[in-house]
mmCIF file of N, CA and C in Angstrom:
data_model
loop_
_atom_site.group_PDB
_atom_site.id
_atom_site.type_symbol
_atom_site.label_atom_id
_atom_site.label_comp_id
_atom_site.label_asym_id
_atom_site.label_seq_id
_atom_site.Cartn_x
_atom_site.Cartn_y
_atom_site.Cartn_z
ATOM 1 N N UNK A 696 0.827 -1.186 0.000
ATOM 2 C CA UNK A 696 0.000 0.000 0.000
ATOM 3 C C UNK A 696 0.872 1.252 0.000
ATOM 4 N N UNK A 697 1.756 1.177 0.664
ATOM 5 C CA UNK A 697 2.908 2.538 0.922
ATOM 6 C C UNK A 697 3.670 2.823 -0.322
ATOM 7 N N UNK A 698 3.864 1.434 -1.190
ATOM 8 C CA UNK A 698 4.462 1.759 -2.551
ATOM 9 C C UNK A 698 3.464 2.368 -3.461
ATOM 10 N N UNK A 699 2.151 2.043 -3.214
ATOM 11 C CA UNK A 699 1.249 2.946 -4.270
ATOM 12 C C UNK A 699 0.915 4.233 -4.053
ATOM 13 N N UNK A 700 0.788 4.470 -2.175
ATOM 14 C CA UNK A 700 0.110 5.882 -2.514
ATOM 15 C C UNK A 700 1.146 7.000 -1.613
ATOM 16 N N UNK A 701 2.117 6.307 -1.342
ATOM 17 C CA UNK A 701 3.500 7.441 -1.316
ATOM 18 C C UNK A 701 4.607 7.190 -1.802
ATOM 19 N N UNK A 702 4.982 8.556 -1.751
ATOM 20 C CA UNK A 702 6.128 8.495 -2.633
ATOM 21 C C UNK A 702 7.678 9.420 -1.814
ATOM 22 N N UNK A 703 8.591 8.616 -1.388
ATOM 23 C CA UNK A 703 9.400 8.854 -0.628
ATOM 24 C C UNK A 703 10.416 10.378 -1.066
ATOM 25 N N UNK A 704 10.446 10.305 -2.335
ATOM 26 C CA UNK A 704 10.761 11.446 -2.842
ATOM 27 C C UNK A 704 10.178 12.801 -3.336
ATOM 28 N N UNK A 705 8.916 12.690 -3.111
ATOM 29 C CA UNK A 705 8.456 13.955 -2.747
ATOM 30 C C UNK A 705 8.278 14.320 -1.491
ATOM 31 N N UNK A 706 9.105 14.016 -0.155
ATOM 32 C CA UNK A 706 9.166 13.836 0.930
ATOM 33 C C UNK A 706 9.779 15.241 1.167
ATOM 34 N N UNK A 707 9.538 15.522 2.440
ATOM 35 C CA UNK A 707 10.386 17.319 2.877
ATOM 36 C C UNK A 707 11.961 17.133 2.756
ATOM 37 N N UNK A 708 12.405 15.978 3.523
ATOM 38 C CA UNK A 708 13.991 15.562 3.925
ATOM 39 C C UNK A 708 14.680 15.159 2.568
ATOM 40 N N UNK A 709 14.105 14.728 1.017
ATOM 41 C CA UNK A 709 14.411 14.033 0.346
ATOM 42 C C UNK A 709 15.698 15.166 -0.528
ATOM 43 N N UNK A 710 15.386 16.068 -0.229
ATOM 44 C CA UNK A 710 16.811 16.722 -0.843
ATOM 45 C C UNK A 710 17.828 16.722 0.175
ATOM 46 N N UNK A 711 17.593 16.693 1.326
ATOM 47 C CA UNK A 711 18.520 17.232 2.295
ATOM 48 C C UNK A 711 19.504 15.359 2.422
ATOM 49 N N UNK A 712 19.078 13.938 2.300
ATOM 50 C CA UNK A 712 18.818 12.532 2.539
ATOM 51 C C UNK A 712 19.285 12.365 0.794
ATOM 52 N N UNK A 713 19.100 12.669 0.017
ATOM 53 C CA UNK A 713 19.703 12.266 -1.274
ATOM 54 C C UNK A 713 21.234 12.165 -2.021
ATOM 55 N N UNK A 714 21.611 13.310 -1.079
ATOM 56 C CA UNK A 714 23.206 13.627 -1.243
ATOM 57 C C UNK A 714 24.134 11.816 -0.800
ATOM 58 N N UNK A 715 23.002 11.366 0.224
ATOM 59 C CA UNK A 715 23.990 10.357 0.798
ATOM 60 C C UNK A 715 23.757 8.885 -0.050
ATOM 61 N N UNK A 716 22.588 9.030 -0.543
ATOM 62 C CA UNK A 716 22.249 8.012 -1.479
ATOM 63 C C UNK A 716 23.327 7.915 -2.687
ATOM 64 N N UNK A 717 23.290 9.228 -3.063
ATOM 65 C CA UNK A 717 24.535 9.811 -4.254
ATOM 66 C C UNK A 717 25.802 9.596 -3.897
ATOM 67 N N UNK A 718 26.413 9.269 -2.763
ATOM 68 C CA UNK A 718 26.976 9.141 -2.511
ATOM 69 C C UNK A 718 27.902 7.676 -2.562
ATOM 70 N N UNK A 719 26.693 6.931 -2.124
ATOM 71 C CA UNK A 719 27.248 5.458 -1.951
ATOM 72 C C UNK A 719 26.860 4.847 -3.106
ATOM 73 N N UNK A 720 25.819 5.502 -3.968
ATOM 74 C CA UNK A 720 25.841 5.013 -5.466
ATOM 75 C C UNK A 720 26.397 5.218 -6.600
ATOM 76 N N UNK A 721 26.953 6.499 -6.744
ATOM 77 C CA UNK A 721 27.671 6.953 -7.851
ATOM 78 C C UNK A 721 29.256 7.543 -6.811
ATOM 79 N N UNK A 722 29.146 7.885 -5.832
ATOM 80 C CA UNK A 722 30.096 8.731 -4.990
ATOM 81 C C UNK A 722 30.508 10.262 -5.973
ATOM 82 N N UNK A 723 29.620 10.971 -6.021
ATOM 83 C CA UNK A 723 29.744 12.062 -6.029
ATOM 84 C C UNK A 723 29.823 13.273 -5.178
ATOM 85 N N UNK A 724 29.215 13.201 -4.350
ATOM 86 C CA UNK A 724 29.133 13.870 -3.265
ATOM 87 C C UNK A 724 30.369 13.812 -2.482
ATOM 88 N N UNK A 725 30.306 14.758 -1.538
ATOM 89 C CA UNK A 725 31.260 14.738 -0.371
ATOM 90 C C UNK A 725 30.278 14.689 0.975
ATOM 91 N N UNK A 726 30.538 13.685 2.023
ATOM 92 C CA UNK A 726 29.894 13.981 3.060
ATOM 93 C C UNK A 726 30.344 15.180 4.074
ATOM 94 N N UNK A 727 29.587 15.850 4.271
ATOM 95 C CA UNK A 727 29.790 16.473 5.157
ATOM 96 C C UNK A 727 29.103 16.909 7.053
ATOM 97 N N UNK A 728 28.024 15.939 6.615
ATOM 98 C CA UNK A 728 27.414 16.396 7.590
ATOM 99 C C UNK A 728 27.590 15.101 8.365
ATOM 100 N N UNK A 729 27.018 15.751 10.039
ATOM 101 C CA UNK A 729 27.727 14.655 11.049
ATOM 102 C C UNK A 729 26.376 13.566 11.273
ATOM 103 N N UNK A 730 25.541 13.040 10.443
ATOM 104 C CA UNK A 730 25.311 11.864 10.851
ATOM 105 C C UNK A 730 25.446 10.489 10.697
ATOM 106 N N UNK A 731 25.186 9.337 11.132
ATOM 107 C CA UNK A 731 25.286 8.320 10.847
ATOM 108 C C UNK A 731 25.061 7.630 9.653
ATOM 109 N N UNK A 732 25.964 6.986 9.096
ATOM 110 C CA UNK A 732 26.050 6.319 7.421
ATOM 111 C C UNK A 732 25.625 4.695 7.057
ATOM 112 N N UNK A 733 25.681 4.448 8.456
ATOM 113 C CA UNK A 733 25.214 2.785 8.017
ATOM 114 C C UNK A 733 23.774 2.960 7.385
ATOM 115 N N UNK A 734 22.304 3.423 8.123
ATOM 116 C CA UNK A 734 21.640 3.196 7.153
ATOM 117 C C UNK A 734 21.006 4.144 6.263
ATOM 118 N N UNK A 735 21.873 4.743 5.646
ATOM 119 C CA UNK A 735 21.509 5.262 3.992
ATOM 120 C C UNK A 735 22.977 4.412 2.982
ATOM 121 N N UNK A 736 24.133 3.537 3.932
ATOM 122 C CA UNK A 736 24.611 3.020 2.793
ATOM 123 C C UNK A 736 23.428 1.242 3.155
ATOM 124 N N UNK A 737 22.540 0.985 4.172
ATOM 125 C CA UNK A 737 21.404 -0.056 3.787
ATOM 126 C C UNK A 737 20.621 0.352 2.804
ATOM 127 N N UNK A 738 20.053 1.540 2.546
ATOM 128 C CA UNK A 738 19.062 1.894 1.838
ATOM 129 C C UNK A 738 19.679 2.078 0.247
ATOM 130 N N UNK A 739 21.141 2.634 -0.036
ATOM 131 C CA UNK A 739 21.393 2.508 -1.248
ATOM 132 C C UNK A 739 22.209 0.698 -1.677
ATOM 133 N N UNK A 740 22.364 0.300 -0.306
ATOM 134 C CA UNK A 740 22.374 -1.385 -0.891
ATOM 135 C C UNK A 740 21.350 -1.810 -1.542
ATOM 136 N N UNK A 741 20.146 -1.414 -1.038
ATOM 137 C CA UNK A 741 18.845 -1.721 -1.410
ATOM 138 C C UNK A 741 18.344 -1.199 -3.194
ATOM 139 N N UNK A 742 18.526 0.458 -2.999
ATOM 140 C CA UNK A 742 18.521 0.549 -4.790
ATOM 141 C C UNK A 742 19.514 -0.107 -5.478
ATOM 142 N N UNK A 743 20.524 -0.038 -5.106
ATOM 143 C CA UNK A 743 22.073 -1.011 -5.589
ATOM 144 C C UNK A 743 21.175 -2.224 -6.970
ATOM 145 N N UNK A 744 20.336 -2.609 -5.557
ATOM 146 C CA UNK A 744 20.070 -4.337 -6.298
ATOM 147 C C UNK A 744 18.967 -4.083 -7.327
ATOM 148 N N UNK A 745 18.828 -3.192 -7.707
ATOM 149 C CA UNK A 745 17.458 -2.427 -8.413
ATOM 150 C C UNK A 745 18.190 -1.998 -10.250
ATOM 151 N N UNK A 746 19.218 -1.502 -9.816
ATOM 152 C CA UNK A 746 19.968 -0.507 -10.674
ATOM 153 C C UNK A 746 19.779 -0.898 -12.341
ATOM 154 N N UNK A 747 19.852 -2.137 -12.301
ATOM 155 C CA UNK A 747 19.041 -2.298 -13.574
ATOM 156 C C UNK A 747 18.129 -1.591 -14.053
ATOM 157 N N UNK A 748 16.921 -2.038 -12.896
ATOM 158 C CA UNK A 748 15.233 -1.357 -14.187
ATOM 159 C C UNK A 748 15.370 0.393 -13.558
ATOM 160 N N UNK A 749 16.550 0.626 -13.593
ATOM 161 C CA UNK A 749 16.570 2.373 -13.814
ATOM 162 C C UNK A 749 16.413 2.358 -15.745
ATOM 163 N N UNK A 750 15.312 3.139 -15.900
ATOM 164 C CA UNK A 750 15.400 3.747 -17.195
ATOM 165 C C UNK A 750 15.588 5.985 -16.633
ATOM 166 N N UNK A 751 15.126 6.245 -18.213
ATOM 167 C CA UNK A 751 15.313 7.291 -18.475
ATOM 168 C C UNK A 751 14.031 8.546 -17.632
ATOM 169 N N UNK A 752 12.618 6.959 -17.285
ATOM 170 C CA UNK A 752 11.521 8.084 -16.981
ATOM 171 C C UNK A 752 11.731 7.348 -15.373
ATOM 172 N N UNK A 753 11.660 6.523 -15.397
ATOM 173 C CA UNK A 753 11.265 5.767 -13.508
ATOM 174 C C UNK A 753 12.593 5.787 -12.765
ATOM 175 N N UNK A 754 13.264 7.118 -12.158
ATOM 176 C CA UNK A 754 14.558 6.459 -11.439
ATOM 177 C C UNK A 754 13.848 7.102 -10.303
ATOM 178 N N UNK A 755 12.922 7.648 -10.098
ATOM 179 C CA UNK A 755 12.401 8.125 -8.854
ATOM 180 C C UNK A 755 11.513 6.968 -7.938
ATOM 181 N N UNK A 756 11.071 6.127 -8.971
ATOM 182 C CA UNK A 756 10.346 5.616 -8.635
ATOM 183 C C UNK A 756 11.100 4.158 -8.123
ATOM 184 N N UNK A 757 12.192 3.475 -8.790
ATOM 185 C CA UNK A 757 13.001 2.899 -8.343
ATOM 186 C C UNK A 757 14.067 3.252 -6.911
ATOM 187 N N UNK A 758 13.962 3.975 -6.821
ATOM 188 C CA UNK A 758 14.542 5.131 -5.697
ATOM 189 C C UNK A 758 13.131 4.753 -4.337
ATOM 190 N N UNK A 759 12.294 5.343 -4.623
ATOM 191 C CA UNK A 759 11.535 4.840 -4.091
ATOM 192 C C UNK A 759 11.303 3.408 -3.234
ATOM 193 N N UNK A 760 10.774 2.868 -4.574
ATOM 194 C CA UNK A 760 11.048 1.035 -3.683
ATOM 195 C C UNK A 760 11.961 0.868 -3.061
ATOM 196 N N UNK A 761 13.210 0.900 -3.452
ATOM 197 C CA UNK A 761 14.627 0.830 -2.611
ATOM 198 C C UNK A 761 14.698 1.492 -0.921
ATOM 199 N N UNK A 762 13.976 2.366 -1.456
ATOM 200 C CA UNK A 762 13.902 2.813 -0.189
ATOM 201 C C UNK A 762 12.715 2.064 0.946
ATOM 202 N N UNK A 763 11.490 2.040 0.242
ATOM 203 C CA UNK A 763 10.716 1.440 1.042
ATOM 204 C C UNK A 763 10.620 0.111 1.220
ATOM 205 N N UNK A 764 11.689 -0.854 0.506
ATOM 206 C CA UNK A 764 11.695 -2.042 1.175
ATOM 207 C C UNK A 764 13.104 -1.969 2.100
ATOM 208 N N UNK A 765 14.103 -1.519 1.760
ATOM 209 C CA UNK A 765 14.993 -0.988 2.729
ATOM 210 C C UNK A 765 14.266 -1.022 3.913
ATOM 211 N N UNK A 766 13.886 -0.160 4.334
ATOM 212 C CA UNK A 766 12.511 0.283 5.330
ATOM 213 C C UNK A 766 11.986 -0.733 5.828
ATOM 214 N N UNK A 767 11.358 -1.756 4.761
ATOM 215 C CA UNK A 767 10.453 -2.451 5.461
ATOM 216 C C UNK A 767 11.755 -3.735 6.125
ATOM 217 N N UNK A 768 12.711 -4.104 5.424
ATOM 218 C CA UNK A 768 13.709 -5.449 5.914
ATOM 219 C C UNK A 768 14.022 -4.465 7.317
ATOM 220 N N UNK A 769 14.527 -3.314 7.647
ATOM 221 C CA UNK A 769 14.801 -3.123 8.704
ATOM 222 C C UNK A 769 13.558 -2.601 10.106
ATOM 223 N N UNK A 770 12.353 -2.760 9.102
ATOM 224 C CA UNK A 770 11.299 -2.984 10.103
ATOM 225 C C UNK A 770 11.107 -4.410 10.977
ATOM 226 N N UNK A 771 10.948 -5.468 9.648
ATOM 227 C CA UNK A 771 10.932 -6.628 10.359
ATOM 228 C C UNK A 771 11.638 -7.641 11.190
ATOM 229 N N UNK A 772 13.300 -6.749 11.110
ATOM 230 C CA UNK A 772 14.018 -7.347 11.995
ATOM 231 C C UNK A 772 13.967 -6.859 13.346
ATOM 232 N N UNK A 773 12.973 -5.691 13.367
ATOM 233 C CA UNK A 773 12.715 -5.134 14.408
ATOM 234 C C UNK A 773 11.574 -5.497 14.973
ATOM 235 N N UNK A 774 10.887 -5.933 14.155
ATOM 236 C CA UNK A 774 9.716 -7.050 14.814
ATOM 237 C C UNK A 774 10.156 -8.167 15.121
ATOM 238 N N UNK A 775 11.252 -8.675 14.676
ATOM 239 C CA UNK A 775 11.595 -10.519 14.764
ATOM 240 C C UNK A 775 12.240 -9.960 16.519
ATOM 241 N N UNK A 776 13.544 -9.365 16.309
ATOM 242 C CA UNK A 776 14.013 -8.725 17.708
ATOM 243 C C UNK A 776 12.434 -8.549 19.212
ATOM 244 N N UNK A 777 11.631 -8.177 18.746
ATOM 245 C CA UNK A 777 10.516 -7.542 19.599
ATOM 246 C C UNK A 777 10.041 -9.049 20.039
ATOM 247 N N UNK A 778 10.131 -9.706 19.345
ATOM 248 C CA UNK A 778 9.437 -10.996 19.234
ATOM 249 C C UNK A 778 10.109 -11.777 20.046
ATOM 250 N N UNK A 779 11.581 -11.842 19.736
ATOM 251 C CA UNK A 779 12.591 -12.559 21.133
ATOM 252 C C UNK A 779 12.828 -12.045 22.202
ATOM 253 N N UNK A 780 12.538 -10.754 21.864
ATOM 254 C CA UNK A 780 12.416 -9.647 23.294
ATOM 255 C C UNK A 780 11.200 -10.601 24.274
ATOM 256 N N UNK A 781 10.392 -10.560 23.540
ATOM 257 C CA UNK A 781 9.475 -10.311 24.724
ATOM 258 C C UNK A 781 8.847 -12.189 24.863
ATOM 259 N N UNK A 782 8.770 -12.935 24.002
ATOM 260 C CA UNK A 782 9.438 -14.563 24.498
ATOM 261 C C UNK A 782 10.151 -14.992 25.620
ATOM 262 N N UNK A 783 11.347 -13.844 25.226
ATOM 263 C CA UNK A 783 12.374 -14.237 26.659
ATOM 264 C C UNK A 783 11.537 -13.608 27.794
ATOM 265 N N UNK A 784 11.166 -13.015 27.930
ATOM 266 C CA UNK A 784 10.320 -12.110 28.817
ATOM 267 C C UNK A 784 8.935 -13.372 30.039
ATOM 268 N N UNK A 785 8.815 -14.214 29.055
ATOM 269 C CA UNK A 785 7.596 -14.881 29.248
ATOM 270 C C UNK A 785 6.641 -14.666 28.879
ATOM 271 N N UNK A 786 6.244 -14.066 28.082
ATOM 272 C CA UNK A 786 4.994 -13.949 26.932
ATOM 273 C C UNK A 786 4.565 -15.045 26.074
ATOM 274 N N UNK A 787 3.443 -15.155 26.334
ATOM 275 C CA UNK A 787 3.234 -16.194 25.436
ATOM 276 C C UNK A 787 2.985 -16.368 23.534
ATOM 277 N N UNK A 788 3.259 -16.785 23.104
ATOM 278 C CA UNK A 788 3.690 -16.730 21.870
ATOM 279 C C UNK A 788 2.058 -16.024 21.218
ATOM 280 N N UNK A 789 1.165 -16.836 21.715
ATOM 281 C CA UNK A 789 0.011 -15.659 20.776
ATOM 282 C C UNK A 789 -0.377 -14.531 21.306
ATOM 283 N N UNK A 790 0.397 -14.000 22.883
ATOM 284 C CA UNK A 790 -0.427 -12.576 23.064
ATOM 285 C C UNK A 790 1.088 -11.965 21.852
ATOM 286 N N UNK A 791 1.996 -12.300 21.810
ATOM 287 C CA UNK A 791 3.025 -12.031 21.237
ATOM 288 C C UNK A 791 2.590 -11.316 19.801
ATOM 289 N N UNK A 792 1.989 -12.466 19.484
ATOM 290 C CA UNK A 792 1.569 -12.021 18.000
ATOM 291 C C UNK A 792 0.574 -11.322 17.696
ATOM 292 N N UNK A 793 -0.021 -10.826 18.983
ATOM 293 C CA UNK A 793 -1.448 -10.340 18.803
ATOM 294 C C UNK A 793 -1.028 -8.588 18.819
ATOM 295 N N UNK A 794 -0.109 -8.611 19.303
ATOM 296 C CA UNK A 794 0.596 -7.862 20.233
ATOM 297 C C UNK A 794 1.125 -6.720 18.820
ATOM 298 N N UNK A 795 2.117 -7.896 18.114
ATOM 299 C CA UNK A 795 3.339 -7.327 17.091
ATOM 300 C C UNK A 795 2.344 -7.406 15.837
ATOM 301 N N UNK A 796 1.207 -7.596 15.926
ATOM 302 C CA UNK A 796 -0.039 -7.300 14.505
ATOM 303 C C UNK A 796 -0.432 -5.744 14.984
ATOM 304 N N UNK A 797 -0.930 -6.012 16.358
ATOM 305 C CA UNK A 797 -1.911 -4.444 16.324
ATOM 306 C C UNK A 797 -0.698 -3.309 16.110
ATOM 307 N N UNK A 798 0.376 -3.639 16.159
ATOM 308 C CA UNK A 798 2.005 -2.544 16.191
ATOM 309 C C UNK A 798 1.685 -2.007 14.905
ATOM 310 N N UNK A 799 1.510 -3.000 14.307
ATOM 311 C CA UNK A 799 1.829 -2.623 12.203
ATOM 312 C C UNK A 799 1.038 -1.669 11.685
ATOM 313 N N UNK A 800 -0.332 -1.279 12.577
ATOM 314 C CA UNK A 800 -1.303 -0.558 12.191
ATOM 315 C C UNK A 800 -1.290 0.541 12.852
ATOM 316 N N UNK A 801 0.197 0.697 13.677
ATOM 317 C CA UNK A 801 -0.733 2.281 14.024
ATOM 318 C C UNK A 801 0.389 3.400 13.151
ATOM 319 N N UNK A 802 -0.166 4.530 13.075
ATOM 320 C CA UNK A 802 -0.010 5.691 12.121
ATOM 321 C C UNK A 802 1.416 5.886 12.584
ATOM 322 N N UNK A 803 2.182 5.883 13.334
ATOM 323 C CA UNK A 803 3.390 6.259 13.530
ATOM 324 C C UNK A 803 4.542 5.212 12.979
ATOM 325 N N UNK A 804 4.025 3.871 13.327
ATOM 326 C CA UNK A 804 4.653 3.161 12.725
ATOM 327 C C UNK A 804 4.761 2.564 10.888
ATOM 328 N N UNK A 805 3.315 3.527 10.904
ATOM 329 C CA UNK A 805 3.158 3.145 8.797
ATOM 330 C C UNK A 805 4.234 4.561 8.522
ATOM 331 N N UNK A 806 4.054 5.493 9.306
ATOM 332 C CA UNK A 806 5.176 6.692 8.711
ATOM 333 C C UNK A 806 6.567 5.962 8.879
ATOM 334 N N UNK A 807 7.119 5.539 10.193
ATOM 335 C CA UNK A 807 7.934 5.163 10.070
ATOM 336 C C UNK A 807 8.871 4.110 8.976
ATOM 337 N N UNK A 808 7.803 3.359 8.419
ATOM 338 C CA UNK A 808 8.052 2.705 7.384
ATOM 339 C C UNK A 808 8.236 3.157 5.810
ATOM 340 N N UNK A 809 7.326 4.305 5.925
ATOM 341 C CA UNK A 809 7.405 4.869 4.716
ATOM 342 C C UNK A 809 8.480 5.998 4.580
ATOM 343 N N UNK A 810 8.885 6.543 5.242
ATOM 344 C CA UNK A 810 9.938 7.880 5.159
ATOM 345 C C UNK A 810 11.043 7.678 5.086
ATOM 346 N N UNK A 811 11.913 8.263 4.626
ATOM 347 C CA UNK A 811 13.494 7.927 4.512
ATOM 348 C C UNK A 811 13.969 8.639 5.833
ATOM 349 N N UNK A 812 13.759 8.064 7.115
ATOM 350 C CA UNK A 812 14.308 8.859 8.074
ATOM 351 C C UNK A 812 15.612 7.558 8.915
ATOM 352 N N UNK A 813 16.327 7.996 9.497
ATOM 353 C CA UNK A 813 17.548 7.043 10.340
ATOM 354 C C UNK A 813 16.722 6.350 11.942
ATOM 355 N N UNK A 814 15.395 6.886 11.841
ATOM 356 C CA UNK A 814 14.599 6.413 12.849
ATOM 357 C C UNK A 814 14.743 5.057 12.903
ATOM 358 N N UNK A 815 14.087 4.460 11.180
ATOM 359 C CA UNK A 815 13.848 3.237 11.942
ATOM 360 C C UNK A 815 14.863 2.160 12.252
ATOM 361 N N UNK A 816 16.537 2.285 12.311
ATOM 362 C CA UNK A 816 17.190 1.502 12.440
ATOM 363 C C UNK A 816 17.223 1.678 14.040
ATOM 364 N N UNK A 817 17.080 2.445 14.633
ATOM 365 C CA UNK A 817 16.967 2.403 16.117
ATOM 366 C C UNK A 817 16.069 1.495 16.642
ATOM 367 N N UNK A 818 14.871 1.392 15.882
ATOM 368 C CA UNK A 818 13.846 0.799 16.039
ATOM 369 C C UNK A 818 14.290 -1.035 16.132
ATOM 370 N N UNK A 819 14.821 -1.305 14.721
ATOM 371 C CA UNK A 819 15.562 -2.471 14.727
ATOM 372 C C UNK A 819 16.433 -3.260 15.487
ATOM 373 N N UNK A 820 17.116 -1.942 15.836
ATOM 374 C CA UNK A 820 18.555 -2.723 16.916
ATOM 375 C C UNK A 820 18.236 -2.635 18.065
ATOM 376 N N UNK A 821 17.729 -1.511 18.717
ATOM 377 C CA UNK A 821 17.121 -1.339 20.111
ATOM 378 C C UNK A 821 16.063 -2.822 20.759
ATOM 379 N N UNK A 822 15.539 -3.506 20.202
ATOM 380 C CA UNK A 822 15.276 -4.343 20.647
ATOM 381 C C UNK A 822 16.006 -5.719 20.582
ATOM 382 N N UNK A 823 17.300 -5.839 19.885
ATOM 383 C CA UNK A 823 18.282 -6.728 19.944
ATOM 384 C C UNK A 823 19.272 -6.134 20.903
ATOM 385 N N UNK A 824 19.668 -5.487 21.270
ATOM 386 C CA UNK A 824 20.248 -4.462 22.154
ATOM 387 C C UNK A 824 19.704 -5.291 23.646
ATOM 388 N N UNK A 825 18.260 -4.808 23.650
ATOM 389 C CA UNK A 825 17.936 -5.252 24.858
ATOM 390 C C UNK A 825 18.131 -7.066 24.960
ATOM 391 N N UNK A 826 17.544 -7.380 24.239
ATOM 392 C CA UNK A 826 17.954 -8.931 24.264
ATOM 393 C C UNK A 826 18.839 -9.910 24.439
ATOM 394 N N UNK A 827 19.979 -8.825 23.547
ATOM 395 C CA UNK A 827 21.474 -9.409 23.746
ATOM 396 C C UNK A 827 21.790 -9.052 25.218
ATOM 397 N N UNK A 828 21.617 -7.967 25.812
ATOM 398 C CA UNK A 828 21.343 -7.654 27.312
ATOM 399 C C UNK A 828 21.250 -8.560 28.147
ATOM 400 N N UNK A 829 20.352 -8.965 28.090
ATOM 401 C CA UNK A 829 19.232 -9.543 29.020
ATOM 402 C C UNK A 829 20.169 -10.773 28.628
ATOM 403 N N UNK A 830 20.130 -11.581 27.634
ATOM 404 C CA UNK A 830 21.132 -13.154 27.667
ATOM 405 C C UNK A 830 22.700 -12.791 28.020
ATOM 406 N N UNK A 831 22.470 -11.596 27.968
ATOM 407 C CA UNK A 831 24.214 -11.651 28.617
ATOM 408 C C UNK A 831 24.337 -11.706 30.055
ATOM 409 N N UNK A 832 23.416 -10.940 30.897
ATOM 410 C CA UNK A 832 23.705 -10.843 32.322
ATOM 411 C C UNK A 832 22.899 -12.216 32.443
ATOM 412 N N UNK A 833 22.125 -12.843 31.911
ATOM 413 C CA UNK A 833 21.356 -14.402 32.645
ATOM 414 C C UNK A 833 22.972 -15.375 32.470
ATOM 415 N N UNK A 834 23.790 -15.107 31.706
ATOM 416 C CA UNK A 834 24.766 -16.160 31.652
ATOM 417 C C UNK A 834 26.382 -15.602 32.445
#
């Protein structure tokens, strides 16, 4: 649904977030600014594997997908993480799932999926973070 009725590049951040894409895809750019590079060089791994069906009219739109499945692989490892999070926890496996369904639907988390922002890798690791935590001090 997010690939049909948005579009990541008509986004506010998408000029300011493109330089780094340009960067790790063609390396034109110079970085200069101080944030974190792992995931916009995930997100141009992601167009990387695309680079083919770039033609002359759809590179926005390839840009796009790249981005929003980017997005979505580092959503769901943030659900798989949430999922061992809270297993280890003692949860039982279907409030679990009842749990990490009603997540997918709320409005903060469909933005989060759809925007080219460095949000959602926090999202991802922060709950492996805690996990790896938690099995480190039990052992």
């Amino acid at each position: 649904m997010g690939l049909l009725f948005y579009n990541v590049t008509d986004g506010l951040d998408w000029q300011t977030y493109y330089k780094y894409i340009d960067y790790f895809l063609y390396g034109n750019n110079e970085i200069t600014e101080n944030q974190g590079l792992i995931y916009y060089f995930i997100i141009s791994s992601t167009i990387k594997s695309q680079l083919s069906l770039i033609g002359p009219y759809n590179i926005l739109e390839v840009f796009n997908n790249g981005i929003q499945i980017g997005n979505f692989l580092l959503y769901c490892l943030g659900l798989f993480g949430l999922f061992k999070l809270f297993i280890s926890e003692g949860f039982s496996k279907k409030n679990t799932m009842y749990t990490l369904s009603i997540l997918n639907f709320f409005p903060s988390v469909i933005f989060l999926r759809l925007t080219m922002k460095p949000e959602i890798l926090a999202f991802a690791l922060l709950p492996w973070l805690l996990y790896c935590s938690k099995k480190y001090l039990q052992s």
